[in-house]
mmCIF file of C-alpha atoms in Angstrom:
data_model
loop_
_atom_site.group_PDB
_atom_site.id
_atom_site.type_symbol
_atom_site.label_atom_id
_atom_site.label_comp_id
_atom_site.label_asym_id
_atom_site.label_seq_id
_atom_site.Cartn_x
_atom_site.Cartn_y
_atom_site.Cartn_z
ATOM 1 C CA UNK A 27 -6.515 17.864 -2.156
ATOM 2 C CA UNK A 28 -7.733 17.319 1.315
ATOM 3 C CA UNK A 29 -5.077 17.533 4.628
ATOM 4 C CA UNK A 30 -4.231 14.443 7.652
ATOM 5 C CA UNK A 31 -3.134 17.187 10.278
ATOM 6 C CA UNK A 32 -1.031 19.712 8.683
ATOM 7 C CA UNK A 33 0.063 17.490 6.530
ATOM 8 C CA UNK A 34 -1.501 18.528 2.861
ATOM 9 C CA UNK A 35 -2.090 15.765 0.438
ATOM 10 C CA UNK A 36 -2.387 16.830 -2.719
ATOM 11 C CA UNK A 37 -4.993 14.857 -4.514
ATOM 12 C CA UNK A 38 -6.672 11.960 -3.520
ATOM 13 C CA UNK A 39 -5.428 8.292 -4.937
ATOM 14 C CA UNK A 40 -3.331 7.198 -1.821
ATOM 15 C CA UNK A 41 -1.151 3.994 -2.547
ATOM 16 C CA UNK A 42 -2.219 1.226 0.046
ATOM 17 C CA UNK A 43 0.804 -0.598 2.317
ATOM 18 C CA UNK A 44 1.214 -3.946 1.434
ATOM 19 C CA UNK A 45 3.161 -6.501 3.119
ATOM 20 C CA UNK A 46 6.664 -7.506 1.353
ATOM 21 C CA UNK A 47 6.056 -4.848 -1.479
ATOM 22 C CA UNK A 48 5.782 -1.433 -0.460
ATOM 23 C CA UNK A 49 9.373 -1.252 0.090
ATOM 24 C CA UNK A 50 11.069 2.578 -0.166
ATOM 25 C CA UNK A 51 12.044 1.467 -4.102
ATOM 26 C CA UNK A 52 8.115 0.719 -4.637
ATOM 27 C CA UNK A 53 7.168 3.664 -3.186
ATOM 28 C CA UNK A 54 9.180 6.139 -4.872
ATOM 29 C CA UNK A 55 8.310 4.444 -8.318
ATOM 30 C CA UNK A 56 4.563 4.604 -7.595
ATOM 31 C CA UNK A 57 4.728 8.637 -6.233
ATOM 32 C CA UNK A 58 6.358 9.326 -9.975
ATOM 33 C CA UNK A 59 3.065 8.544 -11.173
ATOM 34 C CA UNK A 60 1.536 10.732 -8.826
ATOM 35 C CA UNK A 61 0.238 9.019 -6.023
ATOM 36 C CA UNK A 62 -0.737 12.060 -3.332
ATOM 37 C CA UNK A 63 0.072 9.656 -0.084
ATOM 38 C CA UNK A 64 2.419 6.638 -0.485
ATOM 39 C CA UNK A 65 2.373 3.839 2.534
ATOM 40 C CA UNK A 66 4.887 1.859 4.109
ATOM 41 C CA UNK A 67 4.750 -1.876 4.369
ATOM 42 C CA UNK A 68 3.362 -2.581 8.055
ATOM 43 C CA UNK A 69 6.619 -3.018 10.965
ATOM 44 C CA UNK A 70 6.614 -4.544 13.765
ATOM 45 C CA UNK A 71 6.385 -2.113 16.518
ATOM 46 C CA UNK A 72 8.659 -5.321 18.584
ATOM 47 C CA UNK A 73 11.240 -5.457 15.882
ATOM 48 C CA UNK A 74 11.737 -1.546 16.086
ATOM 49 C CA UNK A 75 11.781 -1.360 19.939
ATOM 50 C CA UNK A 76 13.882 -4.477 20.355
ATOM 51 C CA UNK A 77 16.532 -2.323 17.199
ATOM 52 C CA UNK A 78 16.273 -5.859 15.257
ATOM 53 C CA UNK A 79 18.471 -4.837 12.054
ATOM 54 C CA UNK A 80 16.013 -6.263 9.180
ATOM 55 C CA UNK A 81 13.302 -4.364 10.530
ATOM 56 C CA UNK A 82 15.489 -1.008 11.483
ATOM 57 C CA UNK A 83 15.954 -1.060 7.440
ATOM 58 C CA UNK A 84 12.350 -1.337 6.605
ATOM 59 C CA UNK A 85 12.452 2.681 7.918
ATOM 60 C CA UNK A 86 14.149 3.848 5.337
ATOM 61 C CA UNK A 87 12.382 6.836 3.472
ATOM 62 C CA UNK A 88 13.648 8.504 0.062
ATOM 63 C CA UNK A 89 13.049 12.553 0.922
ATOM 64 C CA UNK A 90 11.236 12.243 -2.778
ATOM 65 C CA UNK A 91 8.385 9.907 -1.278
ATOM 66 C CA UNK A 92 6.832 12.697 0.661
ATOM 67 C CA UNK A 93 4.195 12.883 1.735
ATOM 68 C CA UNK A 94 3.963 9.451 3.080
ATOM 69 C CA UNK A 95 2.765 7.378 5.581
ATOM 70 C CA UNK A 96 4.891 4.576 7.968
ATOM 71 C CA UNK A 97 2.522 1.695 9.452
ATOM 72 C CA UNK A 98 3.539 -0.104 12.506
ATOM 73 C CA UNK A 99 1.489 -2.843 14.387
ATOM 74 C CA UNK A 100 1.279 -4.316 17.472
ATOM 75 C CA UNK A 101 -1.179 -5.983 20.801
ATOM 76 C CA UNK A 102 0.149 -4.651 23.340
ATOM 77 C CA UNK A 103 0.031 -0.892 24.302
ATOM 78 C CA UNK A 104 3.976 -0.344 25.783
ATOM 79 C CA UNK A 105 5.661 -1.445 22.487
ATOM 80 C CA UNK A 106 3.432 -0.033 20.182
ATOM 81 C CA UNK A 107 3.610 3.438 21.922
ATOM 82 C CA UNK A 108 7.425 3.268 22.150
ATOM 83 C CA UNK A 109 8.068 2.065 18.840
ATOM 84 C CA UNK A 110 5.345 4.982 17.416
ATOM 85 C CA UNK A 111 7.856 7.674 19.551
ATOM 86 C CA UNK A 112 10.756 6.287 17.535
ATOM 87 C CA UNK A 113 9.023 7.071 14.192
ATOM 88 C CA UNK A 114 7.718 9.712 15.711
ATOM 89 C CA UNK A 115 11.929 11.311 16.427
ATOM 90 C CA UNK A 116 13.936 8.989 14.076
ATOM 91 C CA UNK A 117 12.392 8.729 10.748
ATOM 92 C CA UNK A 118 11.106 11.367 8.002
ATOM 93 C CA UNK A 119 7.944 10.116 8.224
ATOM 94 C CA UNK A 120 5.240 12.308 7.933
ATOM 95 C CA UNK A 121 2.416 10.272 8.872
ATOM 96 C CA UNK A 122 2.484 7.369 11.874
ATOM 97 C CA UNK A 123 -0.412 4.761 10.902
ATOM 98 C CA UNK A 124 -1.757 2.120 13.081
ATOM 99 C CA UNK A 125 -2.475 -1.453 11.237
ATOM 100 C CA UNK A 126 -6.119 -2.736 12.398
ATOM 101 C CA UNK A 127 -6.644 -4.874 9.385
ATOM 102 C CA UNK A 128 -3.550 -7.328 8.437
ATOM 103 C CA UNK A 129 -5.617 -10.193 8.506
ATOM 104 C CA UNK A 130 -2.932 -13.175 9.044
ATOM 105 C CA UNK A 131 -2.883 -15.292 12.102
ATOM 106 C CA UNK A 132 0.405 -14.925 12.773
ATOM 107 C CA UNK A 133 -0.153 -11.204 13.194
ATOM 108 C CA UNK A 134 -3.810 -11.911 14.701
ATOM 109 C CA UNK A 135 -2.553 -14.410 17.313
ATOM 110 C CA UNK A 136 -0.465 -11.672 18.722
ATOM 111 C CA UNK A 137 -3.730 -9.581 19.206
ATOM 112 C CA UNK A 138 -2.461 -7.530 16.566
ATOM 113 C CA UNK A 139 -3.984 -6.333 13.400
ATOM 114 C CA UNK A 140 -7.233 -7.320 12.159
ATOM 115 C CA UNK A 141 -7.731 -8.890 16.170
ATOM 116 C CA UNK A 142 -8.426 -5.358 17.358
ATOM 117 C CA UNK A 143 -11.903 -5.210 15.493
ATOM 118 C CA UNK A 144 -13.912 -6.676 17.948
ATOM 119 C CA UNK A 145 -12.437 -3.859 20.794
ATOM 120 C CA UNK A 146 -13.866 -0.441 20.406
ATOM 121 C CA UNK A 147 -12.429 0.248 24.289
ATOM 122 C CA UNK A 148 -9.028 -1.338 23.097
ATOM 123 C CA UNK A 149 -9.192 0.511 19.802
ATOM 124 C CA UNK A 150 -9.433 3.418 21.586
ATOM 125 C CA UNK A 151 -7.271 2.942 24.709
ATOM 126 C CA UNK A 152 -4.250 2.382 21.808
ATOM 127 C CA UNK A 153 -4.803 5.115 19.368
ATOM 128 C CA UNK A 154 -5.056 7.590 21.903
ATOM 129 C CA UNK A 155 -2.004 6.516 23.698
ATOM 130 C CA UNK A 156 0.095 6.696 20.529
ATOM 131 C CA UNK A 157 -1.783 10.160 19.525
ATOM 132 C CA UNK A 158 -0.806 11.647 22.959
ATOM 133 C CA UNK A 159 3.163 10.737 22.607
ATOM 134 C CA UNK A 160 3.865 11.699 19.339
ATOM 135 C CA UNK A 161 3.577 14.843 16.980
ATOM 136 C CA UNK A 162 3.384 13.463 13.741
ATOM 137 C CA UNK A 163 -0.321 13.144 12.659
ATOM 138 C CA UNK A 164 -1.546 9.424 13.723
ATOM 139 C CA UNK A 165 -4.129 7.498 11.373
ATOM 140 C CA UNK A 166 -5.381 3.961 11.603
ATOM 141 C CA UNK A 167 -5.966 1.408 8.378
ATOM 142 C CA UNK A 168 -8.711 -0.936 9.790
ATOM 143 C CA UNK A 169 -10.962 -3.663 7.606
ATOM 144 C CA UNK A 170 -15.433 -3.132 7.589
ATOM 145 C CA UNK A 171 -15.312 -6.052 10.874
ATOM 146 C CA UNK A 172 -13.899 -9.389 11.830
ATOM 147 C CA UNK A 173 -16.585 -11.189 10.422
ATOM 148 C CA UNK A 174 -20.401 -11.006 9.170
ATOM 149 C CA UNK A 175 -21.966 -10.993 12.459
ATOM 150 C CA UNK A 176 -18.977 -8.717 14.060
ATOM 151 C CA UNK A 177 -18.677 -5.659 12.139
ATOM 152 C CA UNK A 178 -18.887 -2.737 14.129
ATOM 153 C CA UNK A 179 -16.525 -0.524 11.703
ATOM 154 C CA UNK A 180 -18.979 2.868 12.813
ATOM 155 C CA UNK A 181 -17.968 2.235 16.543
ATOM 156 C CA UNK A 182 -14.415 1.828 15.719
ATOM 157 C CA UNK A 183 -14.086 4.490 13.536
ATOM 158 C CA UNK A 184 -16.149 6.728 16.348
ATOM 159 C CA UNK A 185 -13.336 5.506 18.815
ATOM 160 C CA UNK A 186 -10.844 6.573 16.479
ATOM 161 C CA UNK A 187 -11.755 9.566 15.936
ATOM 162 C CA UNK A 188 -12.583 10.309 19.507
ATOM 163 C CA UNK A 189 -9.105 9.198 20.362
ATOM 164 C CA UNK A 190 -7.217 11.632 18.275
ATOM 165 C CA UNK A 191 -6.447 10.154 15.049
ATOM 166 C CA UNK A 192 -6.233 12.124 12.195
ATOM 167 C CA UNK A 193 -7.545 10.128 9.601
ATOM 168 C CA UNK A 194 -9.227 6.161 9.018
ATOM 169 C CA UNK A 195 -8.747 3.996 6.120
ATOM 170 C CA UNK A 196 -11.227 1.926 5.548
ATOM 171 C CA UNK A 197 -11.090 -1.345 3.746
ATOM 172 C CA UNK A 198 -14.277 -3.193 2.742
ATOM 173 C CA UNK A 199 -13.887 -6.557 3.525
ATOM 174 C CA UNK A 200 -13.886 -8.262 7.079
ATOM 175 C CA UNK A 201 -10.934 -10.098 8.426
ATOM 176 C CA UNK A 202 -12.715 -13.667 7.583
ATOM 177 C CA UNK A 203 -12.802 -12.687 3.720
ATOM 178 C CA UNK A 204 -9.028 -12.162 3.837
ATOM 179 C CA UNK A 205 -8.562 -10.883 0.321
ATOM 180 C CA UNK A 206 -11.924 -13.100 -1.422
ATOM 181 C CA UNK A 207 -15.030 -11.948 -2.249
ATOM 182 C CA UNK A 208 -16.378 -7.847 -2.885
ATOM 183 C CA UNK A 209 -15.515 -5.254 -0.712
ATOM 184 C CA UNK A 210 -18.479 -3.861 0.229
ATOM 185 C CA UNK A 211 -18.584 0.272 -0.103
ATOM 186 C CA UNK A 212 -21.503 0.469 2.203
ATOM 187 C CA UNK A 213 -19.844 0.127 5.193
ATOM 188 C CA UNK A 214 -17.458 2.419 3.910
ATOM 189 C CA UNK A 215 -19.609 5.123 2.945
ATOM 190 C CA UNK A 216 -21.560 4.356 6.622
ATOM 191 C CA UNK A 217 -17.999 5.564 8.048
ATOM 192 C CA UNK A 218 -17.491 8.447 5.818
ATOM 193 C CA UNK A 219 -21.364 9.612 7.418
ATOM 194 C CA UNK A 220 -20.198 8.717 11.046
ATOM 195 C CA UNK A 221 -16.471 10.744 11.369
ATOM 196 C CA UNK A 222 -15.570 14.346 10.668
ATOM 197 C CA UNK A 223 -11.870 13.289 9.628
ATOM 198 C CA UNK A 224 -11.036 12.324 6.442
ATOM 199 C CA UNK A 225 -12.116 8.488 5.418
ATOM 200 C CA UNK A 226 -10.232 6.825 2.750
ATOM 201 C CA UNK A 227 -11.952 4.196 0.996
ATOM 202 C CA UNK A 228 -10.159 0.345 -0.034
ATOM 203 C CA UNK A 229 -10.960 -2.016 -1.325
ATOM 204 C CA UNK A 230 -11.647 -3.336 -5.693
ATOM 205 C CA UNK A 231 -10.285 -0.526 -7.317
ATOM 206 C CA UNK A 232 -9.083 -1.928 -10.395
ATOM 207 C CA UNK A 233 -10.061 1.204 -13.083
ATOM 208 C CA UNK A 234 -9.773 4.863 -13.148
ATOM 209 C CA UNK A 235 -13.490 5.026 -13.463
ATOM 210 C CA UNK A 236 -14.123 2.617 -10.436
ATOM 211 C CA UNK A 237 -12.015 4.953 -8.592
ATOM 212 C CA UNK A 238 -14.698 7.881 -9.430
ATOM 213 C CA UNK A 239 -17.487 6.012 -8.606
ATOM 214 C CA UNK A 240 -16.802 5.204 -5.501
ATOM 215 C CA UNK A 241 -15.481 8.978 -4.532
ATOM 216 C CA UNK A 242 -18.765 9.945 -5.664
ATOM 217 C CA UNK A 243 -21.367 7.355 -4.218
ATOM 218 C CA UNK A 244 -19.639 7.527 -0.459
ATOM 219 C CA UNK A 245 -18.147 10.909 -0.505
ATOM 220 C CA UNK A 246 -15.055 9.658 1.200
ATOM 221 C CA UNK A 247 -12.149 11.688 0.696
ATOM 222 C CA UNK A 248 -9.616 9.801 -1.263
ATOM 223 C CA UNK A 249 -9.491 5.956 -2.477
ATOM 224 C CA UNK A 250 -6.766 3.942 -1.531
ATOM 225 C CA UNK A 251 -5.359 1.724 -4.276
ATOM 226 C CA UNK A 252 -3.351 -1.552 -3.277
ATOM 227 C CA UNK A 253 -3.153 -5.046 -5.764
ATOM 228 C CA UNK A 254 -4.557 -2.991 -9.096
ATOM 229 C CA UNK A 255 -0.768 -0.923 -9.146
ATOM 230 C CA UNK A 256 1.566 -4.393 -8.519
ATOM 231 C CA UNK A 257 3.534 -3.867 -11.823
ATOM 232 C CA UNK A 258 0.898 -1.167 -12.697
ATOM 233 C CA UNK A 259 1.885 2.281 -11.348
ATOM 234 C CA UNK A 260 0.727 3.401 -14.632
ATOM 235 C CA UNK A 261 -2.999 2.738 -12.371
ATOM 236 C CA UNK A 262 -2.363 5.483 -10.556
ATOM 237 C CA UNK A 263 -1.351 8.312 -12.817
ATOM 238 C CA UNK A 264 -4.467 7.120 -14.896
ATOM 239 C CA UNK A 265 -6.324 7.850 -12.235
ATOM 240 C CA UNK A 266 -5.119 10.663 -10.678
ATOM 241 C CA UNK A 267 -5.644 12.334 -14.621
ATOM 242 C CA UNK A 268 -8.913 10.843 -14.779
ATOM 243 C CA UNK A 269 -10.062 12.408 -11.538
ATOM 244 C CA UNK A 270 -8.730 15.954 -12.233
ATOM 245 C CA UNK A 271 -9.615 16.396 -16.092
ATOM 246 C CA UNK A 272 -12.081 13.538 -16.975
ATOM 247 C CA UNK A 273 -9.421 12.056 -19.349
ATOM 248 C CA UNK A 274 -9.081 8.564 -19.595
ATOM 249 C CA UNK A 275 -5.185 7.947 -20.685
ATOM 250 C CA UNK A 276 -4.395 4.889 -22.405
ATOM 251 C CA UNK A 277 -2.146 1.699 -21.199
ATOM 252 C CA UNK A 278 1.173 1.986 -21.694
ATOM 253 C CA UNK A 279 3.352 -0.092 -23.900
ATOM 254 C CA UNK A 280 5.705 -3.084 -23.200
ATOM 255 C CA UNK A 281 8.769 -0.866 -23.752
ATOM 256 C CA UNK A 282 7.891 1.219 -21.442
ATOM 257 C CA UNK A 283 6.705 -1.394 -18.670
ATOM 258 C CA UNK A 284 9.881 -2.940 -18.825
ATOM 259 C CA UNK A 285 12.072 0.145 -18.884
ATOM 260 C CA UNK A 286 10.076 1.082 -15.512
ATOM 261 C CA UNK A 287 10.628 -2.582 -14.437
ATOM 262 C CA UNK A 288 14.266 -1.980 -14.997
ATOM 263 C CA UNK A 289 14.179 1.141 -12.724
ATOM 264 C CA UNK A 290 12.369 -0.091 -10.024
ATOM 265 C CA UNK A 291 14.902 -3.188 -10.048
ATOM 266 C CA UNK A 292 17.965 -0.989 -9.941
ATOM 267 C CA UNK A 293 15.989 0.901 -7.052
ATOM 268 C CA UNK A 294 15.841 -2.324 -5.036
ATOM 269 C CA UNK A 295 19.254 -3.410 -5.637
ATOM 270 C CA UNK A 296 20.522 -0.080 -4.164
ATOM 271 C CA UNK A 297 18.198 -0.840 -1.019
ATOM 272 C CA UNK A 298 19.164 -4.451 -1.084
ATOM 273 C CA UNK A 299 21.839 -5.336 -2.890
ATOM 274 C CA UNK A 300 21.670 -7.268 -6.187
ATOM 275 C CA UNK A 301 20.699 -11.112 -4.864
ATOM 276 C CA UNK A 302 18.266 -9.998 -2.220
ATOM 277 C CA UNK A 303 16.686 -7.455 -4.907
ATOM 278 C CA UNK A 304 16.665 -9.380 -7.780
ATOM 279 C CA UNK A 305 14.644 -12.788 -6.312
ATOM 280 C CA UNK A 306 12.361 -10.209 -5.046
ATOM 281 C CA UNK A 307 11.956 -8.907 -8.604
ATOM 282 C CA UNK A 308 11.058 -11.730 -9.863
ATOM 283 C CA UNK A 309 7.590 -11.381 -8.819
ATOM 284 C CA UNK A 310 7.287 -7.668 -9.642
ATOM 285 C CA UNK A 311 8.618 -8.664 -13.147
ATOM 286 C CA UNK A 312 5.733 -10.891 -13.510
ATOM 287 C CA UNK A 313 3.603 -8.149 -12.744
ATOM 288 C CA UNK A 314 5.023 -5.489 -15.126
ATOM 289 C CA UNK A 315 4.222 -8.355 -17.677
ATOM 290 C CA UNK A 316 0.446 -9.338 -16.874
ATOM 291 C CA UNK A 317 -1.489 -8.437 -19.634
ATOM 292 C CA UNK A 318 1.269 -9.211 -22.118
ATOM 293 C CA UNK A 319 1.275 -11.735 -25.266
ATOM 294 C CA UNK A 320 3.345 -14.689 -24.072
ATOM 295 C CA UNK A 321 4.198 -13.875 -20.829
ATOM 296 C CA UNK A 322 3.897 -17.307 -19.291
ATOM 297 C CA UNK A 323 6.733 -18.773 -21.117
ATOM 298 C CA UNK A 324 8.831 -15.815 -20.335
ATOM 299 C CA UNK A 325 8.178 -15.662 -16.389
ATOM 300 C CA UNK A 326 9.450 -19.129 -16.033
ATOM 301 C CA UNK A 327 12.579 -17.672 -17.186
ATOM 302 C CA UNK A 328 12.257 -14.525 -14.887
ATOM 303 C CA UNK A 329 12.301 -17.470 -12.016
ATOM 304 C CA UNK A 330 15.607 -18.941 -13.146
ATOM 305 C CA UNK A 331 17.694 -15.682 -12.774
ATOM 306 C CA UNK A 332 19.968 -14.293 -9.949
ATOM 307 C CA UNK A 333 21.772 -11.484 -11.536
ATOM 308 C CA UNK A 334 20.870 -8.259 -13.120
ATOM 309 C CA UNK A 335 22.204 -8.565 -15.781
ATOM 310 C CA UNK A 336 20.025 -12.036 -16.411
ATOM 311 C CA UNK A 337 17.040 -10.328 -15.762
ATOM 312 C CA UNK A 338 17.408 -7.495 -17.850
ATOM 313 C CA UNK A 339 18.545 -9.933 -21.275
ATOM 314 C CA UNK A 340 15.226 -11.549 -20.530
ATOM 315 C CA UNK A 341 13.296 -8.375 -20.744
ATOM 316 C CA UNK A 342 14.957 -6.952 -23.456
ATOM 317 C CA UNK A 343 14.917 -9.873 -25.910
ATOM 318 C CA UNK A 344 10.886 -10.519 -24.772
ATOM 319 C CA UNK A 345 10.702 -6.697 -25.622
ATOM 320 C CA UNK A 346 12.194 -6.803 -28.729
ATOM 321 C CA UNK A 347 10.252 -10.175 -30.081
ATOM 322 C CA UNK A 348 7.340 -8.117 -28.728
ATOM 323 C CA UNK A 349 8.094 -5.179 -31.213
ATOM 324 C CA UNK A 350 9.279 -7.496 -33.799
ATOM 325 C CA UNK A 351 6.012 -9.565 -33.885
ATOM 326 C CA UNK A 352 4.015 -5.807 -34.069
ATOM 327 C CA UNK A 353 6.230 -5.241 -37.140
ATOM 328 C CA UNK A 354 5.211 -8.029 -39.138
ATOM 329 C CA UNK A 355 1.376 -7.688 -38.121
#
């Protein structure tokens, strides 16, 4: 347990926003297996101040998600502060969190993002405009630099801090590494020695054990867990046990991937609707069924269907020849 604010977090595996997943039906699956801090896909902080209806939706926040965390980003001080005060007075959010990592150049060009990792002064100037017009708790997500000869992720977390923020997540790889190569904890645990708030650690943390590891080598105070729970929330409850009693749970089986699948897809189509929700499952679907015997021939099918009722006859029967396969083994 550790606290952002007054906001208490109850154990420390934090589920990390990612762009065109972390949806409200995501989240809410993902805190059912016990996440202690669930976060928001990044919003624009442009889309919210200029009321554009897609991104409006992307606010919505199930009461059952709490505690979580709502990311906006931004370059340019006005809009991000005004679209952090209507959060801040319009949304159940608990948390307000600053993106300083999204790597992308269409979010970099805009000075946005990752682009802010190579401005201590700018760093600062924003966070501690944001912290001074809001009351929720404000954090900041950043990545280690913006490139091997430009990381200065001490001095930004040091302006962070000294800004007001309540909390820094840290991930381990610099903005020219985009998602390749090894995060690299160092930095991270550098951070962890340089702040007195609490540093949460990103970046490769793919087993329960990895997860302890890491707690224990930097000392940060939680780990934040992003591509290992696509299809997987099962990653987080394993590690969330793991931490607290040193047991190391098994996988689940395919029935019960699928009959989560099925939940999360129902989740989504009440966010959604059904076409919106179920082309967007098609790529969680594939996820649910990573690690599974003959998966490829069945995700092709995933890919051909529209309805619910498709999507669920292709689970079921690949379910079913699953168990019927075990039988005869």
């Amino acid at each position: 347990m550790f606290k952002i604010g007054d906001i208490t977090i109850p154990n420390r595996v934090v589920l990390a926003p990612m762009a065109g997943v972390c949806n409200s039906a995501f989240r809410l699956t993902v805190k059912e297996f016990g996440a202690g801090l669930v976060c928001a896909e990044m919003v624009s902080d442009k889309g919210i101040v200029y009321k554009n209806e897609k991104t409006l939706n992307m606010l919505y926040i199930d009461e059952d998600e709490k505690p979580m965390s709502l990311q906006i980003f931004g370059g340019e001080k006005e809009t991000l502060v005004e679209a952090a005060s209507f959060v801040d007075h319009h949304t159940n959010a608990d948390i307000i969190d600053i993106n300083m990592g999204c790597p992308v150049p269409k979010i970099t060009k805009c000075d946005a993002g990752a682009r802010w990792l190579l401005e201590p002064e700018k760093i600062y100037e924003m966070v501690s405009a944001v912290v001074q017009t809001v009351e929720k708790p404000v954090t900041v997500k950043m990545r280690s630099g913006w490139d091997e000869d430009h990381i200065y992720a001490v001095e930004n977390a040091k302006a962070i801090e000294e800004a007001g923020a309540r909390a820094v997540a840290v991930h381990g790889r610099t903005r020219a590494q985009m998602y390749e190569g090894k995060a690299d904890w160092n930095i991270i645990k550098q951070v962890k020695k340089a702040v007195n708030i609490p540093v949460i650690g990103n970046g490769d943390i793919t087993t329960p054990q990895e997860a302890k590891r890491r707690l224990d080598e930097t000392g940060v105070d939680a780990v934040m867990i992003g591509r290992a729970a696509l299809g997987n929330p099962w990653m987080i409850y394993r590690t969330v046990k793991y931490l607290e009693t040193g047991e190391l749970i098994g996988e689940p089986e395919p029935r019960e991937k699928i009959d989560v699948c099925k939940l999360h897809m129902d989740r989504l189509i009440r966010l959604k609707g059904e076409k919106v929700a179920v082309m967007e499952m098609r790529k969680h679907a594939a996820w649910y069924l990573k690690g599974m015997r003959g998966n490829a021939r069945v995700r092709q099918r995933i890919n051909e269907c529209e309805t619910r009722e498709q999507l669920v006859n292709v689970l079921d029967c690949y379910v079913q020849e699953l168990e019927a396969e075990e039988k005869v083994s």
